[in-house]
Tab-separated table of N, CA and C in Angstrom:
chain	number	residue	atom	x	y	z
Q	1	MET	N	-9.364	-0.155	0.116
Q	1	MET	CA	-9.656	-1.393	-0.577
Q	1	MET	C	-9.859	-2.478	0.473
Q	2	SER	N	-10.979	-3.171	0.390
Q	2	SER	CA	-11.264	-4.217	1.360
Q	2	SER	C	-10.411	-5.455	1.063
Q	3	PHE	N	-10.349	-6.319	2.050
Q	3	PHE	CA	-9.568	-7.542	1.910
Q	3	PHE	C	-10.121	-8.393	0.768
Q	4	LYS	N	-11.453	-8.481	0.656
Q	4	LYS	CA	-12.072	-9.286	-0.404
Q	4	LYS	C	-11.760	-8.707	-1.780
Q	5	GLN	N	-11.812	-7.388	-1.911
Q	5	GLN	CA	-11.495	-6.755	-3.188
Q	5	GLN	C	-10.044	-7.023	-3.553
Q	6	PHE	N	-9.168	-6.898	-2.567
Q	6	PHE	CA	-7.752	-7.136	-2.822
Q	6	PHE	C	-7.538	-8.584	-3.253
Q	7	TRP	N	-8.183	-9.503	-2.569
Q	7	TRP	CA	-8.031	-10.919	-2.883
Q	7	TRP	C	-8.491	-11.205	-4.309
Q	8	LEU	N	-9.627	-10.641	-4.726
Q	8	LEU	CA	-10.134	-10.816	-6.081
Q	8	LEU	C	-9.139	-10.267	-7.100
Q	9	LEU	N	-8.638	-9.090	-6.845
Q	9	LEU	CA	-7.659	-8.466	-7.729
Q	9	LEU	C	-6.400	-9.324	-7.827
Q	10	PHE	N	-5.987	-9.845	-6.708
Q	10	PHE	CA	-4.813	-10.698	-6.651
Q	10	PHE	C	-5.018	-11.948	-7.511
Q	11	LEU	N	-6.196	-12.559	-7.422
Q	11	LEU	CA	-6.487	-13.761	-8.220
Q	11	LEU	C	-6.513	-13.449	-9.710
Q	12	ILE	N	-7.072	-12.305	-10.073
Q	12	ILE	CA	-7.102	-11.902	-11.481
Q	12	ILE	C	-5.682	-11.726	-12.004
Q	13	THR	N	-4.848	-11.049	-11.223
Q	13	THR	CA	-3.453	-10.825	-11.615
Q	13	THR	C	-2.730	-12.157	-11.788
Q	14	THR	N	-2.940	-13.072	-10.858
Q	14	THR	CA	-2.324	-14.396	-10.947
Q	14	THR	C	-2.779	-15.116	-12.215
Q	15	SER	N	-4.061	-15.015	-12.522
Q	15	SER	CA	-4.596	-15.662	-13.728
Q	15	SER	C	-3.956	-15.102	-14.987
Q	16	ILE	N	-3.820	-13.791	-15.047
Q	16	ILE	CA	-3.231	-13.169	-16.238
Q	16	ILE	C	-1.774	-13.584	-16.393
Q	17	ILE	N	-1.038	-13.638	-15.285
Q	17	ILE	CA	0.361	-14.074	-15.368
Q	17	ILE	C	0.422	-15.518	-15.852
Q	18	SER	N	-0.521	-16.342	-15.408
Q	18	SER	CA	-0.566	-17.734	-15.868
Q	18	SER	C	-0.808	-17.804	-17.370
Q	19	ILE	N	-1.682	-16.919	-17.874
Q	19	ILE	CA	-1.947	-16.870	-19.316
Q	19	ILE	C	-0.680	-16.451	-20.060
Q	20	VAL	N	-0.008	-15.440	-19.548
Q	20	VAL	CA	1.220	-14.946	-20.181
Q	20	VAL	C	2.251	-16.059	-20.259
Q	21	GLN	N	2.264	-16.907	-19.264
Q	21	GLN	CA	3.208	-18.020	-19.229
Q	21	GLN	C	2.998	-18.950	-20.422
Q	22	CYS	N	1.768	-19.035	-20.916
Q	22	CYS	CA	1.441	-19.912	-22.050
Q	22	CYS	C	1.879	-19.325	-23.390
Q	23	PHE	N	2.139	-18.019	-23.436
Q	23	PHE	CA	2.514	-17.344	-24.676
Q	23	PHE	C	3.873	-16.678	-24.545
Q	24	PRO	N	4.922	-17.464	-24.338
Q	24	PRO	CA	6.230	-16.825	-24.170
Q	24	PRO	C	6.677	-16.108	-25.438
Q	25	ILE	N	7.306	-14.980	-25.256
Q	25	ILE	CA	7.851	-14.209	-26.374
Q	25	ILE	C	9.365	-14.279	-26.261
Q	26	PRO	N	10.023	-14.770	-27.312
Q	26	PRO	CA	11.477	-14.848	-27.229
Q	26	PRO	C	12.093	-13.453	-27.145
Q	27	SER	N	13.052	-13.318	-26.281
Q	27	SER	CA	13.772	-12.039	-26.189
Q	27	SER	C	15.168	-12.299	-25.656
Q	28	GLN	N	16.018	-11.324	-25.848
Q	28	GLN	CA	17.382	-11.424	-25.354
Q	28	GLN	C	17.379	-11.146	-23.854
Q	29	ASN	N	17.776	-12.081	-23.061
Q	29	ASN	CA	17.897	-11.909	-21.617
Q	29	ASN	C	16.698	-11.189	-20.988
Q	30	PRO	N	15.545	-11.832	-20.938
Q	30	PRO	CA	14.398	-11.162	-20.336
Q	30	PRO	C	14.664	-10.863	-18.862
Q	31	PRO	N	14.279	-9.674	-18.394
Q	31	PRO	CA	14.534	-9.308	-17.001
Q	31	PRO	C	13.827	-10.255	-16.031
Q	32	ASN	N	12.595	-10.599	-16.330
Q	32	ASN	CA	11.844	-11.539	-15.505
Q	32	ASN	C	10.980	-12.393	-16.414
Q	33	SER	N	10.928	-13.663	-16.089
Q	33	SER	CA	10.054	-14.548	-16.857
Q	33	SER	C	8.714	-14.634	-16.130
Q	34	PRO	N	7.664	-15.033	-16.857
Q	34	PRO	CA	6.378	-15.226	-16.186
Q	34	PRO	C	6.476	-16.232	-15.037
Q	35	GLU	N	7.342	-17.245	-15.201
Q	35	GLU	CA	7.508	-18.244	-14.143
Q	35	GLU	C	8.065	-17.609	-12.871
Q	36	GLN	N	9.062	-16.727	-13.029
Q	36	GLN	CA	9.639	-16.055	-11.864
Q	36	GLN	C	8.589	-15.200	-11.164
Q	37	CYS	N	7.808	-14.474	-11.959
Q	37	CYS	CA	6.774	-13.618	-11.375
Q	37	CYS	C	5.695	-14.450	-10.699
Q	38	LEU	N	5.334	-15.568	-11.310
Q	38	LEU	CA	4.319	-16.437	-10.719
Q	38	LEU	C	4.808	-17.004	-9.391
Q	39	THR	N	6.089	-17.335	-9.308
Q	39	THR	CA	6.667	-17.803	-8.047
Q	39	THR	C	6.551	-16.714	-6.982
Q	40	LYS	N	6.856	-15.479	-7.365
Q	40	LYS	CA	6.741	-14.358	-6.421
Q	40	LYS	C	5.287	-14.122	-6.021
Q	41	VAL	N	4.381	-14.243	-6.988
Q	41	VAL	CA	2.950	-14.078	-6.696
Q	41	VAL	C	2.501	-15.142	-5.697
Q	42	ASN	N	2.970	-16.375	-5.873
Q	42	ASN	CA	2.596	-17.448	-4.943
Q	42	ASN	C	3.145	-17.199	-3.545
Q	43	LYS	N	4.362	-16.656	-3.448
Q	43	LYS	CA	4.911	-16.298	-2.133
Q	43	LYS	C	4.047	-15.221	-1.486
Q	44	MET	N	3.650	-14.243	-2.306
Q	44	MET	CA	2.812	-13.168	-1.788
Q	44	MET	C	1.457	-13.721	-1.345
Q	45	LYS	N	0.941	-14.686	-2.094
Q	45	LYS	CA	-0.333	-15.315	-1.737
Q	45	LYS	C	-0.218	-16.006	-0.377
Q	46	ASN	N	0.914	-16.669	-0.128
Q	46	ASN	CA	1.126	-17.328	1.164
Q	46	ASN	C	1.172	-16.314	2.305
Q	47	ILE	N	1.843	-15.199	2.074
Q	47	ILE	CA	1.901	-14.149	3.097
Q	47	ILE	C	0.502	-13.595	3.347
Q	48	LEU	N	-0.240	-13.379	2.275
Q	48	LEU	CA	-1.607	-12.876	2.385
Q	48	LEU	C	-2.474	-13.852	3.178
Q	49	HIS	N	-2.257	-15.144	2.942
Q	49	HIS	CA	-2.997	-16.168	3.681
Q	49	HIS	C	-2.649	-16.102	5.174
Q	50	GLU	N	-1.375	-15.930	5.489
Q	50	GLU	CA	-0.949	-15.797	6.889
Q	50	GLU	C	-1.603	-14.584	7.549
Q	51	ILE	N	-1.655	-13.482	6.820
Q	51	ILE	CA	-2.278	-12.265	7.351
Q	51	ILE	C	-3.761	-12.513	7.615
Q	52	LYS	N	-4.410	-13.199	6.691
Q	52	LYS	CA	-5.836	-13.502	6.848
Q	52	LYS	C	-6.067	-14.359	8.097
Q	53	LEU	N	-5.229	-15.382	8.289
Q	53	LEU	CA	-5.352	-16.236	9.476
Q	53	LEU	C	-5.091	-15.449	10.754
Q	54	GLU	N	-4.075	-14.605	10.704
Q	54	GLU	CA	-3.722	-13.782	11.860
Q	54	GLU	C	-4.884	-12.863	12.241
Q	55	GLN	N	-5.484	-12.271	11.237
Q	55	GLN	CA	-6.597	-11.364	11.488
Q	55	GLN	C	-7.804	-12.135	12.033
Q	56	LYS	N	-8.008	-13.321	11.522
Q	56	LYS	CA	-9.137	-14.143	11.971
Q	56	LYS	C	-8.933	-14.589	13.420
Q	57	ARG	N	-7.725	-15.032	13.742
Q	57	ARG	CA	-7.430	-15.533	15.086
Q	57	ARG	C	-7.352	-14.429	16.128
Q	58	PHE	N	-6.594	-13.378	15.802
Q	58	PHE	CA	-6.276	-12.367	16.813
Q	58	PHE	C	-6.950	-11.020	16.571
Q	59	ARG	N	-7.693	-10.907	15.484
Q	59	ARG	CA	-8.348	-9.651	15.088
Q	59	ARG	C	-7.338	-8.513	14.923
Q	60	ASN	N	-6.125	-8.897	14.589
Q	60	ASN	CA	-5.053	-7.923	14.413
Q	60	ASN	C	-3.982	-8.542	13.518
Q	61	VAL	N	-3.177	-7.700	12.909
Q	61	VAL	CA	-2.092	-8.171	12.052
Q	61	VAL	C	-0.798	-7.540	12.551
Q	62	THR	N	0.255	-8.358	12.671
Q	62	THR	CA	1.524	-7.813	13.153
Q	62	THR	C	2.157	-6.924	12.089
Q	63	ILE	N	2.882	-5.927	12.552
Q	63	ILE	CA	3.583	-5.007	11.654
Q	63	ILE	C	4.586	-5.787	10.800
Q	64	ALA	N	5.233	-6.779	11.394
Q	64	ALA	CA	6.235	-7.562	10.654
Q	64	ALA	C	5.610	-8.230	9.428
Q	65	ASN	N	4.425	-8.812	9.587
Q	65	ASN	CA	3.760	-9.446	8.443
Q	65	ASN	C	3.307	-8.415	7.421
Q	66	MET	N	2.847	-7.260	7.890
Q	66	MET	CA	2.447	-6.206	6.952
Q	66	MET	C	3.658	-5.697	6.172
Q	67	GLU	N	4.804	-5.546	6.859
Q	67	GLU	CA	6.023	-5.100	6.174
Q	67	GLU	C	6.470	-6.134	5.145
Q	68	LEU	N	6.419	-7.399	5.531
Q	68	LEU	CA	6.800	-8.476	4.618
Q	68	LEU	C	5.873	-8.485	3.398
Q	69	PHE	N	4.578	-8.324	3.650
Q	69	PHE	CA	3.619	-8.284	2.548
Q	69	PHE	C	3.898	-7.086	1.641
Q	70	TYR	N	4.168	-5.938	2.226
Q	70	TYR	CA	4.443	-4.730	1.441
Q	70	TYR	C	5.668	-4.939	0.541
Q	71	GLU	N	6.741	-5.484	1.104
Q	71	GLU	CA	7.955	-5.730	0.317
Q	71	GLU	C	7.679	-6.713	-0.821
Q	72	MET	N	6.912	-7.762	-0.529
Q	72	MET	CA	6.569	-8.751	-1.550
Q	72	MET	C	5.670	-8.123	-2.610
Q	73	CYS	N	4.759	-7.280	-2.188
Q	73	CYS	CA	3.828	-6.611	-3.096
Q	73	CYS	C	4.601	-5.748	-4.102
Q	74	ILE	N	5.555	-4.989	-3.617
Q	74	ILE	CA	6.382	-4.147	-4.490
Q	74	ILE	C	7.209	-5.024	-5.429
Q	75	ASP	N	7.776	-6.094	-4.893
Q	75	ASP	CA	8.582	-7.009	-5.701
Q	75	ASP	C	7.742	-7.616	-6.831
Q	76	VAL	N	6.520	-8.018	-6.514
Q	76	VAL	CA	5.631	-8.616	-7.523
Q	76	VAL	C	5.269	-7.596	-8.594
Q	77	THR	N	4.881	-6.396	-8.198
Q	77	THR	CA	4.487	-5.400	-9.209
Q	77	THR	C	5.671	-5.015	-10.089
Q	78	ASN	N	6.857	-4.912	-9.506
Q	78	ASN	CA	8.049	-4.622	-10.315
Q	78	ASN	C	8.340	-5.762	-11.286
Q	79	CYS	N	8.168	-6.984	-10.827
Q	79	CYS	CA	8.393	-8.157	-11.678
Q	79	CYS	C	7.406	-8.152	-12.839
Q	80	ILE	N	6.148	-7.922	-12.535
Q	80	ILE	CA	5.106	-7.922	-13.567
Q	80	ILE	C	5.391	-6.851	-14.620
Q	81	ASP	N	5.855	-5.696	-14.174
Q	81	ASP	CA	6.140	-4.593	-15.105
Q	81	ASP	C	7.225	-4.940	-16.116
Q	82	THR	N	8.080	-5.905	-15.790
Q	82	THR	CA	9.205	-6.208	-16.677
Q	82	THR	C	9.001	-7.462	-17.527
Q	83	ILE	N	7.852	-8.118	-17.391
Q	83	ILE	CA	7.590	-9.304	-18.220
Q	83	ILE	C	7.379	-8.856	-19.665
Q	84	VAL	N	8.002	-9.578	-20.589
Q	84	VAL	CA	7.794	-9.318	-22.014
Q	84	VAL	C	6.562	-10.109	-22.431
Q	85	MET	N	5.572	-9.403	-23.013
Q	85	MET	CA	4.318	-10.054	-23.405
Q	85	MET	C	3.640	-9.264	-24.513
Q	86	PRO	N	2.653	-9.874	-25.171
Q	86	PRO	CA	1.910	-9.148	-26.209
Q	86	PRO	C	1.200	-7.926	-25.619
Q	87	ASP	N	1.007	-6.912	-26.465
Q	87	ASP	CA	0.409	-5.656	-26.010
Q	87	ASP	C	-0.982	-5.834	-25.411
Q	88	PHE	N	-1.808	-6.701	-26.013
Q	88	PHE	CA	-3.169	-6.851	-25.481
Q	88	PHE	C	-3.148	-7.428	-24.063
Q	89	LEU	N	-2.220	-8.337	-23.786
Q	89	LEU	CA	-2.092	-8.867	-22.425
Q	89	LEU	C	-1.477	-7.828	-21.496
Q	90	ARG	N	-0.547	-7.042	-22.007
Q	90	ARG	CA	0.063	-5.965	-21.214
Q	90	ARG	C	-1.024	-4.992	-20.740
Q	91	GLY	N	-1.973	-4.681	-21.646
Q	91	GLY	CA	-3.075	-3.788	-21.281
Q	91	GLY	C	-3.946	-4.376	-20.181
Q	92	LEU	N	-4.288	-5.653	-20.325
Q	92	LEU	CA	-5.092	-6.333	-19.301
Q	92	LEU	C	-4.367	-6.366	-17.964
Q	93	LEU	N	-3.128	-6.782	-18.024
Q	93	LEU	CA	-2.339	-6.898	-16.807
Q	93	LEU	C	-2.073	-5.529	-16.193
Q	94	GLY	N	-1.946	-4.516	-17.041
Q	94	GLY	CA	-1.698	-3.156	-16.555
Q	94	GLY	C	-2.805	-2.645	-15.657
Q	95	ILE	N	-4.045	-2.982	-15.993
Q	95	ILE	CA	-5.180	-2.550	-15.172
Q	95	ILE	C	-5.103	-3.203	-13.795
Q	96	GLY	N	-4.896	-4.510	-13.776
Q	96	GLY	CA	-4.778	-5.219	-12.500
Q	96	GLY	C	-3.592	-4.737	-11.689
Q	97	THR	N	-2.475	-4.504	-12.370
Q	97	THR	CA	-1.264	-4.049	-11.686
Q	97	THR	C	-1.454	-2.660	-11.089
Q	98	MET	N	-2.203	-1.805	-11.784
Q	98	MET	CA	-2.457	-0.457	-11.274
Q	98	MET	C	-3.175	-0.529	-9.918
Q	99	PHE	N	-4.187	-1.387	-9.820
Q	99	PHE	CA	-4.909	-1.531	-8.557
Q	99	PHE	C	-4.045	-2.212	-7.503
Q	100	LEU	N	-3.235	-3.161	-7.935
Q	100	LEU	CA	-2.335	-3.840	-7.012
Q	100	LEU	C	-1.328	-2.852	-6.432
Q	101	LYS	N	-0.786	-1.967	-7.276
Q	101	LYS	CA	0.155	-0.949	-6.793
Q	101	LYS	C	-0.514	-0.018	-5.795
Q	102	SER	N	-1.764	0.311	-6.044
Q	102	SER	CA	-2.509	1.170	-5.124
Q	102	SER	C	-2.641	0.494	-3.757
Q	103	ALA	N	-2.944	-0.805	-3.778
Q	103	ALA	CA	-3.037	-1.556	-2.525
Q	103	ALA	C	-1.673	-1.630	-1.843
Q	104	CYS	N	-0.614	-1.811	-2.626
Q	104	CYS	CA	0.744	-1.832	-2.071
Q	104	CYS	C	1.052	-0.498	-1.394
Q	105	ASP	N	0.683	0.591	-2.052
Q	105	ASP	CA	0.923	1.918	-1.478
Q	105	ASP	C	0.194	2.084	-0.153
Q	106	GLU	N	-1.017	1.570	-0.079
Q	106	GLU	CA	-1.805	1.661	1.161
Q	106	GLU	C	-1.101	0.893	2.278
Q	107	TYR	N	-0.659	-0.323	1.977
Q	107	TYR	CA	0.082	-1.098	2.973
Q	107	TYR	C	1.388	-0.390	3.332
Q	108	GLY	N	2.051	0.161	2.328
Q	108	GLY	CA	3.304	0.878	2.569
Q	108	GLY	C	3.115	2.046	3.510
Q	109	PHE	N	2.022	2.763	3.339
Q	109	PHE	CA	1.729	3.886	4.233
Q	109	PHE	C	1.500	3.381	5.657
Q	110	ASN	N	0.788	2.268	5.790
Q	110	ASN	CA	0.476	1.732	7.114
Q	110	ASN	C	1.699	1.216	7.864
Q	111	VAL	N	2.761	0.879	7.148
Q	111	VAL	CA	3.973	0.384	7.815
Q	111	VAL	C	5.157	1.318	7.586
Q	112	GLY	N	4.909	2.454	6.963
Q	112	GLY	CA	5.972	3.383	6.598
Q	112	GLY	C	6.420	4.287	7.728
Q	113	PRO	N	7.361	5.174	7.427
Q	113	PRO	CA	7.951	6.056	8.432
Q	113	PRO	C	6.928	6.910	9.193
Q	114	PHE	N	5.946	7.474	8.494
Q	114	PHE	CA	4.974	8.334	9.178
Q	114	PHE	C	4.162	7.536	10.197
Q	115	SER	N	3.660	6.382	9.791
Q	115	SER	CA	2.858	5.559	10.703
Q	115	SER	C	3.685	5.098	11.899
Q	116	LYS	N	4.944	4.758	11.647
Q	116	LYS	CA	5.824	4.350	12.749
Q	116	LYS	C	6.072	5.514	13.705
Q	117	CYS	N	6.202	6.720	13.161
Q	117	CYS	CA	6.392	7.914	13.990
Q	117	CYS	C	5.172	8.135	14.882
Q	118	MET	N	3.990	8.018	14.305
Q	118	MET	CA	2.757	8.224	15.077
Q	118	MET	C	2.647	7.186	16.190
Q	119	GLU	N	3.038	5.957	15.868
Q	119	GLU	CA	2.987	4.894	16.865
Q	119	GLU	C	4.024	5.133	17.962
Q	120	LYS	N	5.235	5.498	17.559
Q	120	LYS	CA	6.330	5.720	18.512
Q	120	LYS	C	6.025	6.874	19.468
Q	121	THR	N	5.507	7.957	18.931
Q	121	THR	CA	5.253	9.146	19.758
Q	121	THR	C	3.906	9.079	20.459
Q	122	LYS	N	3.104	8.075	20.103
Q	122	LYS	CA	1.752	7.931	20.663
Q	122	LYS	C	0.928	9.193	20.433
Q	123	PHE	N	1.194	9.852	19.299
Q	123	PHE	CA	0.497	11.098	18.988
Q	123	PHE	C	-0.954	10.807	18.629
Q	124	ASP	N	-1.851	11.569	19.220
Q	124	ASP	CA	-3.281	11.413	18.975
Q	124	ASP	C	-3.740	12.523	18.036
Q	125	LEU	N	-4.076	12.146	16.811
Q	125	LEU	CA	-4.490	13.146	15.817
Q	125	LEU	C	-5.716	13.941	16.250
Q	126	THR	N	-6.541	13.357	17.103
Q	126	THR	CA	-7.750	14.077	17.523
Q	126	THR	C	-7.418	15.318	18.338
Q	127	THR	N	-6.223	15.374	18.936
Q	127	THR	CA	-5.861	16.581	19.698
Q	127	THR	C	-5.750	17.794	18.784
Q	128	LEU	N	-5.417	17.585	17.530
Q	128	LEU	CA	-5.344	18.705	16.583
Q	128	LEU	C	-6.713	19.332	16.371
Q	129	LYS	N	-7.747	18.537	16.454
Q	129	LYS	CA	-9.104	19.029	16.237
Q	129	LYS	C	-9.502	20.051	17.308
Q	130	ASN	N	-8.910	19.945	18.483
Q	130	ASN	CA	-9.275	20.833	19.586
Q	130	ASN	C	-8.422	22.092	19.647
Q	131	THR	N	-7.334	22.132	18.885
Q	131	THR	CA	-6.397	23.258	19.021
Q	131	THR	C	-6.366	24.197	17.832
Q	132	THR	N	-7.034	23.853	16.747
Q	132	THR	CA	-6.990	24.715	15.565
Q	132	THR	C	-8.398	25.073	15.117
Q	133	THR	N	-8.490	26.179	14.416
Q	133	THR	CA	-9.774	26.566	13.819
Q	133	THR	C	-9.559	26.711	12.329
Q	134	ASP	N	-10.539	26.266	11.578
Q	134	ASP	CA	-10.436	26.335	10.124
Q	134	ASP	C	-11.824	26.587	9.567
Q	135	GLN	N	-11.926	27.503	8.668
Q	135	GLN	CA	-13.224	27.890	8.130
Q	135	GLN	C	-13.591	27.125	6.857
Q	136	GLN	N	-12.674	26.330	6.316
Q	136	GLN	CA	-12.953	25.628	5.060
Q	136	GLN	C	-13.967	24.507	5.279
Q	137	PRO	N	-14.937	24.392	4.363
Q	137	PRO	CA	-15.888	23.281	4.497
Q	137	PRO	C	-15.226	21.960	4.101
Q	138	ARG	N	-15.245	21.011	4.986
Q	138	ARG	CA	-14.709	19.680	4.730
Q	138	ARG	C	-15.319	18.739	5.755
Q	139	PRO	N	-15.244	17.435	5.521
Q	139	PRO	CA	-15.797	16.507	6.513
Q	139	PRO	C	-15.165	16.749	7.881
Q	140	LYS	N	-15.968	16.614	8.932
Q	140	LYS	CA	-15.475	16.875	10.291
Q	140	LYS	C	-14.266	16.017	10.652
Q	141	CYS	N	-14.244	14.807	10.139
Q	141	CYS	CA	-13.165	13.894	10.510
Q	141	CYS	C	-11.858	14.214	9.792
Q	142	GLU	N	-11.896	14.954	8.708
Q	142	GLU	CA	-10.702	15.226	7.906
Q	142	GLU	C	-9.898	16.390	8.486
Q	143	LEU	N	-8.565	16.250	8.493
Q	143	LEU	CA	-7.710	17.331	8.984
Q	143	LEU	C	-7.778	18.525	8.038
Q	144	SER	N	-7.885	19.704	8.610
Q	144	SER	CA	-7.877	20.932	7.806
Q	144	SER	C	-6.437	21.267	7.427
Q	145	ASP	N	-6.263	22.274	6.602
Q	145	ASP	CA	-4.913	22.707	6.226
Q	145	ASP	C	-4.143	23.196	7.447
Q	146	ASP	N	-4.826	23.918	8.351
Q	146	ASP	CA	-4.170	24.393	9.582
Q	146	ASP	C	-3.742	23.225	10.461
Q	147	GLU	N	-4.622	22.245	10.606
Q	147	GLU	CA	-4.303	21.076	11.423
Q	147	GLU	C	-3.159	20.280	10.802
Q	148	PHE	N	-3.187	20.151	9.496
Q	148	PHE	CA	-2.121	19.445	8.792
Q	148	PHE	C	-0.793	20.174	8.989
Q	149	SER	N	-0.828	21.492	8.953
Q	149	SER	CA	0.373	22.302	9.163
Q	149	SER	C	0.935	22.095	10.573
Q	150	GLU	N	0.046	22.029	11.552
Q	150	GLU	CA	0.480	21.763	12.933
Q	150	GLU	C	1.112	20.379	13.042
Q	151	LEU	N	0.512	19.425	12.366
Q	151	LEU	CA	1.049	18.066	12.371
Q	151	LEU	C	2.422	18.033	11.703
Q	152	GLN	N	2.593	18.779	10.623
Q	152	GLN	CA	3.895	18.867	9.954
Q	152	GLN	C	4.971	19.334	10.928
Q	153	LYS	N	4.662	20.369	11.682
Q	153	LYS	CA	5.630	20.906	12.656
Q	153	LYS	C	5.990	19.845	13.686
Q	154	PHE	N	4.984	19.142	14.186
Q	154	PHE	CA	5.219	18.099	15.177
Q	154	PHE	C	6.105	16.994	14.603
Q	155	VAL	N	5.755	16.526	13.408
Q	155	VAL	CA	6.499	15.433	12.771
Q	155	VAL	C	7.939	15.854	12.505
Q	156	GLN	N	8.131	17.056	12.009
Q	156	GLN	CA	9.480	17.569	11.736
Q	156	GLN	C	10.312	17.570	13.020
Q	157	LYS	N	9.722	18.061	14.089
Q	157	LYS	CA	10.435	18.187	15.364
Q	157	LYS	C	10.720	16.822	15.997
Q	158	GLU	N	9.714	15.958	16.024
Q	158	GLU	CA	9.830	14.693	16.749
Q	158	GLU	C	10.457	13.553	15.950
Q	159	CYS	N	10.274	13.566	14.627
Q	159	CYS	CA	10.656	12.384	13.849
Q	159	CYS	C	11.608	12.650	12.687
Q	160	GLY	N	11.773	13.903	12.285
Q	160	GLY	CA	12.768	14.226	11.273
Q	160	GLY	C	12.267	14.325	9.841
Q	161	ASP	N	13.229	14.592	8.952
Q	161	ASP	CA	12.935	14.886	7.545
Q	161	ASP	C	12.371	13.706	6.756
Q	162	GLU	N	12.918	12.500	6.973
Q	162	GLU	CA	12.441	11.338	6.211
Q	162	GLU	C	10.954	11.109	6.465
Q	163	VAL	N	10.563	11.218	7.725
Q	163	VAL	CA	9.164	11.006	8.087
Q	163	VAL	C	8.295	12.125	7.520
Q	164	LEU	N	8.811	13.342	7.567
Q	164	LEU	CA	8.068	14.471	7.006
Q	164	LEU	C	7.846	14.275	5.502
Q	165	LYS	N	8.868	13.797	4.801
Q	165	LYS	CA	8.721	13.532	3.358
Q	165	LYS	C	7.652	12.473	3.106
Q	166	ASP	N	7.656	11.416	3.926
Q	166	ASP	CA	6.645	10.366	3.793
Q	166	ASP	C	5.253	10.940	4.053
Q	167	MET	N	5.153	11.800	5.038
Q	167	MET	CA	3.877	12.436	5.355
Q	167	MET	C	3.387	13.288	4.183
Q	168	MET	N	4.276	14.064	3.597
Q	168	MET	CA	3.901	14.939	2.485
Q	168	MET	C	3.525	14.124	1.244
Q	169	ARG	N	4.227	13.026	1.031
Q	169	ARG	CA	3.943	12.150	-0.106
Q	169	ARG	C	2.544	11.531	0.030
Q	170	ASN	N	2.102	11.363	1.266
Q	170	ASN	CA	0.804	10.733	1.548
Q	170	ASN	C	-0.188	11.723	2.154
Q	171	GLU	N	-0.097	12.972	1.749
Q	171	GLU	CA	-0.899	14.040	2.363
Q	171	GLU	C	-2.393	13.707	2.442
Q	172	GLU	N	-2.975	13.247	1.367
Q	172	GLU	CA	-4.423	12.960	1.379
Q	172	GLU	C	-4.770	11.830	2.344
Q	173	ARG	N	-3.917	10.812	2.405
Q	173	ARG	CA	-4.154	9.715	3.355
Q	173	ARG	C	-4.055	10.224	4.784
Q	174	VAL	N	-3.052	11.063	5.044
Q	174	VAL	CA	-2.860	11.600	6.393
Q	174	VAL	C	-4.063	12.452	6.784
Q	175	LYS	N	-4.493	13.319	5.886
Q	175	LYS	CA	-5.618	14.212	6.199
Q	175	LYS	C	-6.900	13.438	6.498
Q	176	SER	N	-7.049	12.276	5.914
Q	176	SER	CA	-8.297	11.527	6.123
Q	176	SER	C	-8.145	10.361	7.102
Q	177	MET	N	-7.032	10.285	7.825
Q	177	MET	CA	-6.812	9.179	8.760
Q	177	MET	C	-7.905	9.073	9.818
Q	178	LEU	N	-8.366	10.193	10.335
Q	178	LEU	CA	-9.397	10.151	11.371
Q	178	LEU	C	-10.723	9.644	10.822
Q	179	CYS	N	-10.938	9.808	9.543
Q	179	CYS	CA	-12.186	9.347	8.917
Q	179	CYS	C	-12.263	7.823	8.893
Q	180	LEU	N	-11.123	7.168	8.877
Q	180	LEU	CA	-11.085	5.709	8.811
Q	180	LEU	C	-11.543	5.077	10.111
Q	181	ASP	N	-11.436	5.825	11.218
Q	181	ASP	CA	-11.833	5.291	12.521
Q	181	ASP	C	-13.342	5.325	12.724
Q	182	LYS	N	-14.034	6.028	11.881
Q	182	LYS	CA	-15.487	6.220	12.061
Q	182	LYS	C	-16.252	5.031	11.540
């Protein structure tokens, strides 16, 4: 998801939460009010703005800001999921939230245990391309099952079970990581 697409999605989500704020539904102890979620959305918007400036100035984004954004992203989507609202608005918001969660997952992968392991070990995924053979037809940049298996062994040995679980949870992203560099 590009930055512009994410920004558009973010604005749509903010708009829907603003609409929900106009139609409060009385309930016993609501877990989150639209106002609380809107406050969280605005905090996330500020973090997103910082990331945009950072990328513009330095052509790079610090891991700390990405982690902060990821945590805020999860907090916002969880908040939105618990707002009490009419079903038709829930449906509208659900579509936006689904894409927002997908973007959160992407950021989470980029700052998660597997990515940190790759950074820490300075492991070069392209070395797998030279050491394994695989007959399955797939894009050249994508890791084959054999290459993925070799990577699993490396991750297990060098970084442990938590990182391996993160890798397995994100198998498709891991297999296509080299494609993103092209």
